[in-house]
Amino acid sequence: MNHRMKNIFAVVSAVIGLSERNANAINELATDLGARVNALAVAHQLTLPDIRDTVARSETATMFALVLALFFVHQDNGVKRVSLRGDDCVVQGPFLTSLGLFLHEFATGVVKYGALSTKQGRVEIGARPR
């Protein structure tokens, strides 16, 4: 749990840093931070079942939707720092949560130590069917 919490704080720190880098005024910083935090909320929502459904359903999202939602906060002022290639696929059930956690860990590492730790860094994620 300690490791997970540290990763959450690392993501928050990265979001603040990215937003601060491009802001010229407090209101720009607030707007950018709000958009990035909202993107994290969207990514989180993709991993949850819809509790409004009265009939039990399988949790479903696509891999690309999850990646784009998780990495949206790391895009830099419209610059495409994360790109996707290949074939999208549906991700369901417990694998969806596991993939979401994996991608979150990956994003944290890439921001702290990898390509997205520099302003020029880029990440390309590919997928192909088995």
GROMACS .gro file of N, CA and C in nm:
model
  390
    1MET      N    1   0.083  -0.119   0.000
    1MET     CA    2   0.000   0.000   0.000
    1MET      C    3   0.088   0.126   0.000
    2ASN      N    4   0.196   0.124   0.075
    2ASN     CA    5   0.287   0.237   0.080
    2ASN      C    6   0.341   0.269  -0.059
    3HIS      N    7   0.382   0.165  -0.132
    3HIS     CA    8   0.434   0.183  -0.268
    3HIS      C    9   0.328   0.245  -0.359
    4ARG      N   10   0.206   0.198  -0.351
    4ARG     CA   11   0.098   0.251  -0.434
    4ARG      C   12   0.072   0.398  -0.403
    5MET      N   13   0.072   0.432  -0.274
    5MET     CA   14   0.049   0.571  -0.235
    5MET      C   15   0.162   0.661  -0.285
    6LYS      N   16   0.286   0.614  -0.276
    6LYS     CA   17   0.398   0.693  -0.327
    6LYS      C   18   0.383   0.715  -0.477
    7ASN      N   19   0.335   0.614  -0.549
    7ASN     CA   20   0.313   0.629  -0.693
    7ASN      C   21   0.205   0.732  -0.722
    8ILE      N   22   0.101   0.733  -0.642
    8ILE     CA   23  -0.005   0.833  -0.661
    8ILE      C   24   0.053   0.973  -0.641
    9PHE      N   25   0.132   0.990  -0.536
    9PHE     CA   26   0.194   1.120  -0.512
    9PHE      C   27   0.290   1.158  -0.625
   10ALA      N   28   0.359   1.060  -0.681
   10ALA     CA   29   0.449   1.086  -0.794
   10ALA      C   30   0.371   1.135  -0.915
   11VAL      N   31   0.255   1.073  -0.939
   11VAL     CA   32   0.171   1.116  -1.051
   11VAL      C   33   0.121   1.259  -1.027
   12VAL      N   34   0.076   1.287  -0.907
   12VAL     CA   35   0.028   1.422  -0.875
   12VAL      C   36   0.141   1.524  -0.894
   13SER      N   37   0.259   1.487  -0.848
   13SER     CA   38   0.375   1.576  -0.865
   13SER      C   39   0.405   1.600  -1.012
   14ALA      N   40   0.400   1.496  -1.093
   14ALA     CA   41   0.425   1.509  -1.237
   14ALA      C   42   0.319   1.596  -1.302
   15VAL      N   43   0.194   1.577  -1.263
   15VAL     CA   44   0.085   1.658  -1.318
   15VAL      C   45   0.106   1.805  -1.284
   16ILE      N   46   0.143   1.833  -1.162
   16ILE     CA   47   0.168   1.973  -1.122
   16ILE      C   48   0.285   2.029  -1.202
   17GLY      N   49   0.393   1.951  -1.216
   17GLY     CA   50   0.509   1.997  -1.291
   17GLY      C   51   0.477   2.027  -1.437
   18LEU      N   52   0.402   1.937  -1.502
   18LEU     CA   53   0.364   1.960  -1.642
   18LEU      C   54   0.276   2.084  -1.656
   19SER      N   55   0.182   2.097  -1.564
   19SER     CA   56   0.091   2.212  -1.570
   19SER      C   57   0.165   2.342  -1.544
   20GLU      N   58   0.255   2.341  -1.448
   20GLU     CA   59   0.330   2.460  -1.411
   20GLU      C   60   0.422   2.506  -1.524
   21ARG      N   61   0.479   2.411  -1.594
   21ARG     CA   62   0.574   2.442  -1.703
   21ARG      C   63   0.510   2.527  -1.812
   22ASN      N   64   0.380   2.506  -1.836
   22ASN     CA   65   0.313   2.575  -1.946
   22ASN      C   66   0.227   2.693  -1.904
   23ALA      N   67   0.212   2.713  -1.774
   23ALA     CA   68   0.122   2.819  -1.726
   23ALA      C   69   0.193   2.953  -1.716
   24ASN      N   70   0.124   3.057  -1.761
   24ASN     CA   71   0.176   3.193  -1.748
   24ASN      C   72   0.102   3.271  -1.640
   25ALA      N   73  -0.008   3.213  -1.592
   25ALA     CA   74  -0.088   3.280  -1.489
   25ALA      C   75  -0.154   3.174  -1.401
   26ILE      N   76  -0.194   3.213  -1.284
   26ILE     CA   77  -0.256   3.121  -1.188
   26ILE      C   78  -0.380   3.055  -1.248
   27ASN      N   79  -0.464   3.131  -1.317
   27ASN     CA   80  -0.586   3.072  -1.373
   27ASN      C   81  -0.554   2.968  -1.481
   28GLU      N   82  -0.446   2.988  -1.557
   28GLU     CA   83  -0.404   2.887  -1.656
   28GLU      C   84  -0.358   2.761  -1.585
   29LEU      N   85  -0.284   2.777  -1.477
   29LEU     CA   86  -0.237   2.662  -1.399
   29LEU      C   87  -0.356   2.585  -1.344
   30ALA      N   88  -0.452   2.656  -1.287
   30ALA     CA   89  -0.570   2.590  -1.230
   30ALA      C   90  -0.650   2.517  -1.336
   31THR      N   91  -0.669   2.578  -1.451
   31THR     CA   92  -0.743   2.514  -1.560
   31THR      C   93  -0.673   2.388  -1.609
   32ASP      N   94  -0.542   2.397  -1.630
   32ASP     CA   95  -0.464   2.283  -1.677
   32ASP      C   96  -0.464   2.170  -1.575
   33LEU      N   97  -0.442   2.204  -1.448
   33LEU     CA   98  -0.445   2.102  -1.342
   33LEU      C   99  -0.581   2.034  -1.337
   34GLY      N  100  -0.687   2.112  -1.346
   34GLY     CA  101  -0.822   2.055  -1.345
   34GLY      C  102  -0.843   1.956  -1.459
   35ALA      N  103  -0.798   1.991  -1.577
   35ALA     CA  104  -0.813   1.903  -1.693
   35ALA      C  105  -0.733   1.774  -1.675
   36ARG      N  106  -0.614   1.785  -1.623
   36ARG     CA  107  -0.530   1.666  -1.604
   36ARG      C  108  -0.586   1.575  -1.494
   37VAL      N  109  -0.635   1.632  -1.386
   37VAL     CA  110  -0.695   1.551  -1.279
   37VAL      C  111  -0.823   1.486  -1.330
   38ASN      N  112  -0.900   1.558  -1.410
   38ASN     CA  113  -1.020   1.499  -1.469
   38ASN      C  114  -0.985   1.380  -1.558
   39ALA      N  115  -0.876   1.390  -1.633
   39ALA     CA  116  -0.833   1.278  -1.718
   39ALA      C  117  -0.800   1.156  -1.632
   40LEU      N  118  -0.737   1.177  -1.518
   40LEU     CA  119  -0.710   1.065  -1.428
   40LEU      C  120  -0.840   1.002  -1.378
   41ALA      N  121  -0.938   1.085  -1.349
   41ALA     CA  122  -1.068   1.035  -1.304
   41ALA      C  123  -1.136   0.953  -1.413
   42VAL      N  124  -1.125   0.997  -1.537
   42VAL     CA  125  -1.182   0.922  -1.650
   42VAL      C  126  -1.114   0.786  -1.663
   43ALA      N  127  -0.982   0.785  -1.651
   43ALA     CA  128  -0.909   0.658  -1.658
   43ALA      C  129  -0.953   0.565  -1.547
   44HIS      N  130  -0.968   0.617  -1.429
   44HIS     CA  131  -1.013   0.536  -1.316
   44HIS      C  132  -1.153   0.481  -1.341
   45GLN      N  133  -1.240   0.565  -1.395
   45GLN     CA  134  -1.378   0.524  -1.422
   45GLN      C  135  -1.384   0.408  -1.522
   46LEU      N  136  -1.290   0.404  -1.615
   46LEU     CA  137  -1.289   0.296  -1.713
   46LEU      C  138  -1.268   0.160  -1.649
   47THR      N  139  -1.209   0.156  -1.531
   47THR     CA  140  -1.180   0.029  -1.465
   47THR      C  141  -1.290  -0.014  -1.368
   48LEU      N  142  -1.397   0.065  -1.357
   48LEU     CA  143  -1.504   0.034  -1.263
   48LEU      C  144  -1.629  -0.013  -1.335
   49PRO      N  145  -1.705  -0.102  -1.273
   49PRO     CA  146  -1.833  -0.140  -1.332
   49PRO      C  147  -1.931  -0.024  -1.320
   50ASP      N  148  -2.029  -0.021  -1.407
   50ASP     CA  149  -2.131   0.083  -1.402
   50ASP      C  150  -2.234   0.042  -1.298
   51ILE      N  151  -2.234   0.109  -1.182
   51ILE     CA  152  -2.322   0.070  -1.073
   51ILE      C  153  -2.467   0.106  -1.101
   52ARG      N  154  -2.492   0.183  -1.205
   52ARG     CA  155  -2.630   0.218  -1.240
   52ARG      C  156  -2.700   0.102  -1.310
   53ASP      N  157  -2.624   0.008  -1.365
   53ASP     CA  158  -2.685  -0.106  -1.431
   53ASP      C  159  -2.758  -0.191  -1.328
   54THR      N  160  -2.881  -0.229  -1.359
   54THR     CA  161  -2.955  -0.314  -1.266
   54THR      C  162  -2.921  -0.460  -1.288
   55VAL      N  163  -2.868  -0.491  -1.405
   55VAL     CA  164  -2.827  -0.628  -1.436
   55VAL      C  165  -2.675  -0.631  -1.430
   56ALA      N  166  -2.623  -0.734  -1.364
   56ALA     CA  167  -2.477  -0.744  -1.355
   56ALA      C  168  -2.418  -0.750  -1.494
   57ARG      N  169  -2.309  -0.681  -1.515
   57ARG     CA  170  -2.244  -0.684  -1.645
   57ARG      C  171  -2.095  -0.703  -1.626
   58SER      N  172  -2.031  -0.735  -1.733
   58SER     CA  173  -1.886  -0.751  -1.731
   58SER      C  174  -1.823  -0.614  -1.751
   59GLU      N  175  -1.720  -0.582  -1.673
   59GLU     CA  176  -1.647  -0.457  -1.692
   59GLU      C  177  -1.577  -0.464  -1.827
   60THR      N  178  -1.590  -0.360  -1.908
   60THR     CA  179  -1.531  -0.360  -2.041
   60THR      C  180  -1.478  -0.222  -2.077
   61ALA      N  181  -1.365  -0.221  -2.142
   61ALA     CA  182  -1.308  -0.099  -2.201
   61ALA      C  183  -1.215  -0.147  -2.311
   62THR      N  184  -1.158  -0.054  -2.386
   62THR     CA  185  -1.057  -0.095  -2.483
   62THR      C  186  -0.921  -0.057  -2.428
   63MET      N  187  -0.821  -0.126  -2.474
   63MET     CA  188  -0.684  -0.099  -2.429
   63MET      C  189  -0.645   0.044  -2.462
   64PHE      N  190  -0.672   0.087  -2.584
   64PHE     CA  191  -0.632   0.221  -2.626
   64PHE      C  192  -0.705   0.329  -2.544
   65ALA      N  193  -0.833   0.307  -2.512
   65ALA     CA  194  -0.907   0.404  -2.430
   65ALA      C  195  -0.843   0.417  -2.293
   66LEU      N  196  -0.803   0.305  -2.236
   66LEU     CA  197  -0.738   0.307  -2.104
   66LEU      C  198  -0.602   0.376  -2.112
   67VAL      N  199  -0.523   0.343  -2.213
   67VAL     CA  200  -0.390   0.406  -2.229
   67VAL      C  201  -0.405   0.557  -2.248
   68LEU      N  202  -0.494   0.597  -2.337
   68LEU     CA  203  -0.511   0.740  -2.364
   68LEU      C  204  -0.559   0.815  -2.241
   69ALA      N  205  -0.648   0.754  -2.165
   69ALA     CA  206  -0.697   0.819  -2.044
   69ALA      C  207  -0.586   0.832  -1.940
   70LEU      N  208  -0.509   0.726  -1.921
   70LEU     CA  209  -0.402   0.730  -1.821
   70LEU      C  210  -0.288   0.823  -1.860
   71PHE      N  211  -0.256   0.829  -1.988
   71PHE     CA  212  -0.143   0.910  -2.032
   71PHE      C  213  -0.183   1.052  -2.071
   72PHE      N  214  -0.312   1.082  -2.075
   72PHE     CA  215  -0.356   1.216  -2.114
   72PHE      C  216  -0.291   1.323  -2.027
   73VAL      N  217  -0.279   1.293  -1.899
   73VAL     CA  218  -0.221   1.392  -1.807
   73VAL      C  219  -0.074   1.420  -1.836
   74HIS      N  220  -0.011   1.335  -1.917
   74HIS     CA  221   0.131   1.353  -1.947
   74HIS      C  222   0.153   1.416  -2.085
   75GLN      N  223   0.044   1.446  -2.157
   75GLN     CA  224   0.059   1.520  -2.281
   75GLN      C  225   0.097   1.662  -2.242
   76ASP      N  226   0.173   1.727  -2.323
   76ASP     CA  227   0.231   1.856  -2.285
   76ASP      C  228   0.184   1.966  -2.378
   77ASN      N  229   0.080   2.037  -2.335
   77ASN     CA  230   0.032   2.154  -2.408
   77ASN      C  231   0.004   2.125  -2.555
   78GLY      N  232  -0.066   2.015  -2.579
   78GLY     CA  233  -0.102   1.979  -2.715
   78GLY      C  234   0.004   1.899  -2.790
   79VAL      N  235   0.124   1.885  -2.735
   79VAL     CA  236   0.229   1.806  -2.799
   79VAL      C  237   0.201   1.659  -2.772
   80LYS      N  238   0.198   1.580  -2.878
   80LYS     CA  239   0.168   1.438  -2.864
   80LYS      C  240   0.293   1.364  -2.815
   81ARG      N  241   0.300   1.343  -2.686
   81ARG     CA  242   0.416   1.277  -2.626
   81ARG      C  243   0.395   1.127  -2.615
   82VAL      N  244   0.270   1.083  -2.623
   82VAL     CA  245   0.237   0.941  -2.615
   82VAL      C  246   0.156   0.906  -2.739
   83SER      N  247   0.202   0.806  -2.814
   83SER     CA  248   0.128   0.766  -2.933
   83SER      C  249   0.100   0.616  -2.929
   84LEU      N  250  -0.004   0.577  -2.999
   84LEU     CA  251  -0.047   0.437  -3.004
   84LEU      C  252  -0.039   0.388  -3.148
   85ARG      N  253  -0.006   0.261  -3.163
   85ARG     CA  254  -0.007   0.201  -3.297
   85ARG      C  255  -0.056   0.057  -3.283
   86GLY      N  256  -0.103   0.004  -3.392
   86GLY     CA  257  -0.149  -0.135  -3.390
   86GLY      C  258  -0.299  -0.144  -3.377
   87ASP      N  259  -0.344  -0.260  -3.330
   87ASP     CA  260  -0.486  -0.290  -3.322
   87ASP      C  261  -0.535  -0.278  -3.178
   88ASP      N  262  -0.641  -0.202  -3.161
   88ASP     CA  263  -0.703  -0.189  -3.030
   88ASP      C  264  -0.774  -0.320  -2.996
   89CYS      N  265  -0.795  -0.343  -2.869
   89CYS     CA  266  -0.865  -0.465  -2.828
   89CYS      C  267  -0.949  -0.438  -2.704
   90VAL      N  268  -1.054  -0.515  -2.690
   90VAL     CA  269  -1.141  -0.504  -2.574
   90VAL      C  270  -1.073  -0.572  -2.456
   91VAL      N  271  -1.081  -0.507  -2.340
   91VAL     CA  272  -1.025  -0.562  -2.217
   91VAL      C  273  -1.140  -0.573  -2.118
   92GLN      N  274  -1.154  -0.691  -2.055
   92GLN     CA  275  -1.268  -0.713  -1.968
   92GLN      C  276  -1.229  -0.768  -1.832
   93GLY      N  277  -1.324  -0.756  -1.741
   93GLY     CA  278  -1.317  -0.821  -1.611
   93GLY      C  279  -1.192  -0.788  -1.532
   94PRO      N  280  -1.141  -0.889  -1.461
   94PRO     CA  281  -1.026  -0.866  -1.373
   94PRO      C  282  -0.902  -0.821  -1.450
   95PHE      N  283  -0.890  -0.859  -1.577
   95PHE     CA  284  -0.774  -0.818  -1.656
   95PHE      C  285  -0.773  -0.667  -1.676
   96LEU      N  286  -0.891  -0.606  -1.683
   96LEU     CA  287  -0.901  -0.461  -1.701
   96LEU      C  288  -0.837  -0.388  -1.583
   97THR      N  289  -0.868  -0.430  -1.462
   97THR     CA  290  -0.809  -0.367  -1.344
   97THR      C  291  -0.659  -0.392  -1.340
   98SER      N  292  -0.617  -0.514  -1.371
   98SER     CA  293  -0.473  -0.545  -1.371
   98SER      C  294  -0.400  -0.462  -1.475
   99LEU      N  295  -0.457  -0.450  -1.595
   99LEU     CA  296  -0.393  -0.370  -1.700
   99LEU      C  297  -0.389  -0.223  -1.660
  100GLY      N  298  -0.497  -0.174  -1.600
  100GLY     CA  299  -0.499  -0.036  -1.553
  100GLY      C  300  -0.390  -0.010  -1.451
  101LEU      N  301  -0.371  -0.102  -1.358
  101LEU     CA  302  -0.267  -0.088  -1.257
  101LEU      C  303  -0.129  -0.094  -1.321
  102PHE      N  304  -0.110  -0.189  -1.413
  102PHE     CA  305   0.018  -0.200  -1.484
  102PHE      C  306   0.051  -0.072  -1.558
  103LEU      N  307  -0.047  -0.019  -1.632
  103LEU     CA  308  -0.024   0.103  -1.710
  103LEU      C  309   0.003   0.223  -1.619
  104HIS      N  310  -0.064   0.228  -1.505
  104HIS     CA  311  -0.039   0.335  -1.409
  104HIS      C  312   0.105   0.326  -1.358
  105GLU      N  313   0.149   0.207  -1.323
  105GLU     CA  314   0.287   0.187  -1.277
  105GLU      C  315   0.386   0.224  -1.388
  106PHE      N  316   0.355   0.182  -1.510
  106PHE     CA  317   0.439   0.213  -1.625
  106PHE      C  318   0.449   0.364  -1.644
  107ALA      N  319   0.334   0.432  -1.641
  107ALA     CA  320   0.331   0.577  -1.659
  107ALA      C  321   0.413   0.646  -1.551
  108THR      N  322   0.400   0.601  -1.428
  108THR     CA  323   0.476   0.661  -1.319
  108THR      C  324   0.626   0.646  -1.342
  109GLY      N  325   0.669   0.526  -1.382
  109GLY     CA  326   0.811   0.503  -1.409
  109GLY      C  327   0.863   0.584  -1.526
  110VAL      N  328   0.784   0.593  -1.631
  110VAL     CA  329   0.825   0.668  -1.750
  110VAL      C  330   0.837   0.817  -1.719
  111VAL      N  331   0.750   0.867  -1.632
  111VAL     CA  332   0.755   1.009  -1.596
  111VAL      C  333   0.872   1.036  -1.501
  112LYS      N  334   0.895   0.945  -1.406
  112LYS     CA  335   1.001   0.968  -1.308
  112LYS      C  336   1.140   0.940  -1.364
  113TYR      N  337   1.155   0.831  -1.442
  113TYR     CA  338   1.289   0.785  -1.481
  113TYR      C  339   1.309   0.768  -1.632
  114GLY      N  340   1.203   0.767  -1.708
  114GLY     CA  341   1.213   0.734  -1.849
  114GLY      C  342   1.193   0.850  -1.944
  115ALA      N  343   1.137   0.818  -2.060
  115ALA     CA  344   1.125   0.913  -2.169
  115ALA      C  345   1.050   1.041  -2.131
  116LEU      N  346   0.947   1.029  -2.050
  116LEU     CA  347   0.868   1.148  -2.017
  116LEU      C  348   0.926   1.229  -1.902
  117SER      N  349   1.045   1.191  -1.856
  117SER     CA  350   1.112   1.271  -1.753
  117SER      C  351   1.182   1.392  -1.815
  118THR      N  352   1.189   1.397  -1.948
  118THR     CA  353   1.245   1.513  -2.018
  118THR      C  354   1.139   1.574  -2.108
  119LYS      N  355   1.151   1.700  -2.136
  119LYS     CA  356   1.052   1.769  -2.219
  119LYS      C  357   1.046   1.713  -2.362
  120GLN      N  358   1.158   1.661  -2.412
  120GLN     CA  359   1.163   1.610  -2.549
  120GLN      C  360   1.119   1.464  -2.560
  121GLY      N  361   1.103   1.397  -2.448
  121GLY     CA  362   1.074   1.253  -2.447
  121GLY      C  363   0.939   1.218  -2.508
  122ARG      N  364   0.935   1.102  -2.571
  122ARG     CA  365   0.813   1.049  -2.633
  122ARG      C  366   0.802   0.901  -2.599
  123VAL      N  367   0.677   0.850  -2.595
  123VAL     CA  368   0.651   0.709  -2.571
  123VAL      C  369   0.559   0.660  -2.681
  124GLU      N  370   0.589   0.544  -2.736
  124GLU     CA  371   0.502   0.480  -2.834
  124GLU      C  372   0.461   0.344  -2.779
  125ILE      N  373   0.331   0.320  -2.776
  125ILE     CA  374   0.278   0.194  -2.725
  125ILE      C  375   0.210   0.122  -2.841
  126GLY      N  376   0.248  -0.003  -2.864
  126GLY     CA  377   0.190  -0.080  -2.972
  126GLY      C  378   0.115  -0.200  -2.921
  127ALA      N  379   0.016  -0.242  -2.999
  127ALA     CA  380  -0.061  -0.361  -2.964
  127ALA      C  381  -0.088  -0.440  -3.091
  128ARG      N  382  -0.091  -0.570  -3.074
  128ARG     CA  383  -0.126  -0.658  -3.187
  128ARG      C  384  -0.197  -0.780  -3.133
  129PRO      N  385  -0.289  -0.835  -3.211
  129PRO     CA  386  -0.361  -0.954  -3.163
  129PRO      C  387  -0.269  -1.076  -3.156
  130ARG      N  388  -0.301  -1.165  -3.065
  130ARG     CA  389  -0.224  -1.289  -3.052
  130ARG      C  390  -0.270  -1.392  -3.149
   0.00000   0.00000   0.00000
